[in-house]
């Protein structure tokens, strides 16, 4: 059986100029990054901004398990299948972070015969967007420390610096560090921290900005520190906005690549969904909607994280409204939720499936709260039995969901025709009455508790003393009307990753809260979630290499 990278490297890619022509782009509208990658120019938006929007389909999933769900694979395959049915389709995805590529999670290019290419480029440096975001983040940190060193006119308390440096790598030793050691000219000694680039507020800002003016406005609102009097200090106050924007000048432009079947794919931005808001850029999504009949996009991890944030943050901020949601599951993952060990998932086990399907049930209920019609798809494995798939189909249809099997990993777009037809049927026959889960006017505590109880199924919420104090301060500062971005484990509906299925009788513990004033949301950190991951004992980096001819190997 061929690996994903072998399939991708054997692909016959079209020059990106030819892919662009399918959706009305000319060479003048592109900024080429070699033969197979391009950015879409800022000027092109003015040509299409008055076009009617296409339909927006969000792909999400049940909670991820070691058995795999294949959300990106289904997203890619669905986009290809819609193209085979003569629909003008575009896929809108996030860019992968380098850290997980060398860790354990892997990349984000899809899999099998439902991939976006060039796969190696996408999973590594791509067009340099993440490097630009990292540089802008760390420029702000350097300017902040330099301001303190050069007289501290703004009266910043070094013990209340909240802006963190970042790097796009899993590096646990950088979570807590001390900077400024050495001579007096080497800076003020203080504790500092790193986050992974995908958790940087600048990543979130880039993904929520409509244009350069909006980007600069959001950058200026970033709260970087507090004064000795407890007043917030912003990036604008330390004169960092212009230089950060200069570094992000090209990064704000959406990237265009293709699938194995040459379906256009806009891949732009990449915040994690467990520690950030988990969606590709607003700019890419809106651009795609002006060019396509149907845009297929995805949100990170399970629907309790990525989809909730897509709907409550991205849609709230941008005015986007999904027309349908595809919820991905696998028989293997549902059996894992039913208590079957990973080694035994290939064995038929309808009883375990019946026990574990409660995880899918909760995600269906959650998504239906937003008023958007749901299509459930089973990402097919050869070990699935007809009895198992029939059970899942009946379960979904009893809950007013269309159902389809997806065989896109094995067959590409052809394996997604059944799903594509169910999506088209849903778009034509079931209106979307999208609504957010909570109103802006609710208090921050009410918003947190709404997500915890209505989405996670918690009995309530507990807060650390530090979190309660932070919530009061954030509200006092005037940010109480912002939505909440919950940082939570992706592996469970609860904040305890060991609780599988549909846990009950638990509370969500909020241990830390901070405001991302530039991005426009308040982050609530639950349980033991970390904003800087670490590497495993045997990271994927051990198996990655490059041949003498320059061919990358071992990348999935």
PDB file of N, CA and C in Angstrom, residues 51 58 103 116 131 140 185 196 212 268 291 294 303 307 311 320 326 424 492 521 554:
ATOM      1  N   UNK A  51     -19.832  39.892  -6.763  1.00  0.00           N
ATOM      2  CA  UNK A  51     -20.417  38.634  -7.231  1.00  0.00           C
ATOM      3  C   UNK A  51     -21.328  38.046  -6.156  1.00  0.00           C
ATOM      4  N   UNK A  58     -19.536  23.465   5.659  1.00  0.00           N
ATOM      5  CA  UNK A  58     -18.522  23.252   6.690  1.00  0.00           C
ATOM      6  C   UNK A  58     -18.368  21.759   6.963  1.00  0.00           C
ATOM      7  N   UNK A 103       6.144  16.101  15.038  1.00  0.00           N
ATOM      8  CA  UNK A 103       5.737  15.500  16.302  1.00  0.00           C
ATOM      9  C   UNK A 103       4.985  14.206  16.087  1.00  0.00           C
ATOM     10  N   UNK A 116      -4.356  17.498  -1.172  1.00  0.00           N
ATOM     11  CA  UNK A 116      -3.932  18.702  -1.874  1.00  0.00           C
ATOM     12  C   UNK A 116      -2.421  18.622  -2.073  1.00  0.00           C
ATOM     13  N   UNK A 131       6.151  31.803   8.816  1.00  0.00           N
ATOM     14  CA  UNK A 131       7.391  32.487   9.168  1.00  0.00           C
ATOM     15  C   UNK A 131       7.144  33.985   9.339  1.00  0.00           C
ATOM     16  N   UNK A 140       7.097  42.303  17.739  1.00  0.00           N
ATOM     17  CA  UNK A 140       6.308  42.985  18.766  1.00  0.00           C
ATOM     18  C   UNK A 140       6.921  42.739  20.152  1.00  0.00           C
ATOM     19  N   UNK A 185      22.832  46.338  29.851  1.00  0.00           N
ATOM     20  CA  UNK A 185      22.426  46.653  28.475  1.00  0.00           C
ATOM     21  C   UNK A 185      21.724  45.493  27.786  1.00  0.00           C
ATOM     22  N   UNK A 196       3.299  28.159  20.621  1.00  0.00           N
ATOM     23  CA  UNK A 196       3.502  27.739  19.238  1.00  0.00           C
ATOM     24  C   UNK A 196       2.834  28.767  18.332  1.00  0.00           C
ATOM     25  N   UNK A 212      -5.945  44.810   4.545  1.00  0.00           N
ATOM     26  CA  UNK A 212      -4.805  45.372   5.264  1.00  0.00           C
ATOM     27  C   UNK A 212      -5.236  46.399   6.301  1.00  0.00           C
ATOM     28  N   UNK A 268      -5.022  28.768   3.588  1.00  0.00           N
ATOM     29  CA  UNK A 268      -4.556  30.048   4.144  1.00  0.00           C
ATOM     30  C   UNK A 268      -4.843  30.148   5.627  1.00  0.00           C
ATOM     31  N   UNK A 291     -16.149  33.075  -6.081  1.00  0.00           N
ATOM     32  CA  UNK A 291     -15.682  32.430  -7.302  1.00  0.00           C
ATOM     33  C   UNK A 291     -16.354  31.096  -7.590  1.00  0.00           C
ATOM     34  N   UNK A 294     -20.037  26.166  -4.896  1.00  0.00           N
ATOM     35  CA  UNK A 294     -20.014  25.556  -3.561  1.00  0.00           C
ATOM     36  C   UNK A 294     -18.589  25.622  -3.031  1.00  0.00           C
ATOM     37  N   UNK A 303     -16.274  18.719  16.461  1.00  0.00           N
ATOM     38  CA  UNK A 303     -17.255  19.797  16.345  1.00  0.00           C
ATOM     39  C   UNK A 303     -17.395  20.588  17.638  1.00  0.00           C
ATOM     40  N   UNK A 307     -15.851  23.447  15.045  1.00  0.00           N
ATOM     41  CA  UNK A 307     -17.135  23.895  14.510  1.00  0.00           C
ATOM     42  C   UNK A 307     -17.773  24.958  15.399  1.00  0.00           C
ATOM     43  N   UNK A 311     -18.542  28.729  14.070  1.00  0.00           N
ATOM     44  CA  UNK A 311     -19.893  29.282  14.087  1.00  0.00           C
ATOM     45  C   UNK A 311     -20.026  30.461  15.039  1.00  0.00           C
ATOM     46  N   UNK A 320     -20.334  35.460   7.765  1.00  0.00           N
ATOM     47  CA  UNK A 320     -20.505  34.223   7.015  1.00  0.00           C
ATOM     48  C   UNK A 320     -21.625  33.383   7.629  1.00  0.00           C
ATOM     49  N   UNK A 326     -21.173  19.040   7.190  1.00  0.00           N
ATOM     50  CA  UNK A 326     -20.873  17.617   7.049  1.00  0.00           C
ATOM     51  C   UNK A 326     -20.120  17.175   8.302  1.00  0.00           C
ATOM     52  N   UNK A 424     -25.652  18.170  -2.018  1.00  0.00           N
ATOM     53  CA  UNK A 424     -26.424  18.967  -2.979  1.00  0.00           C
ATOM     54  C   UNK A 424     -27.913  18.905  -2.642  1.00  0.00           C
ATOM     55  N   UNK A 492     -11.853  14.656  24.089  1.00  0.00           N
ATOM     56  CA  UNK A 492     -13.063  14.381  24.852  1.00  0.00           C
ATOM     57  C   UNK A 492     -13.989  15.585  24.795  1.00  0.00           C
ATOM     58  N   UNK A 521     -11.596  38.222  20.779  1.00  0.00           N
ATOM     59  CA  UNK A 521     -12.240  37.204  21.607  1.00  0.00           C
ATOM     60  C   UNK A 521     -11.476  37.045  22.918  1.00  0.00           C
ATOM     61  N   UNK A 554       9.471  10.019   4.187  1.00  0.00           N
ATOM     62  CA  UNK A 554       9.043   9.837   5.567  1.00  0.00           C
ATOM     63  C   UNK A 554       8.035  10.846   6.073  1.00  0.00           C
TER      64      UNK A 554
END
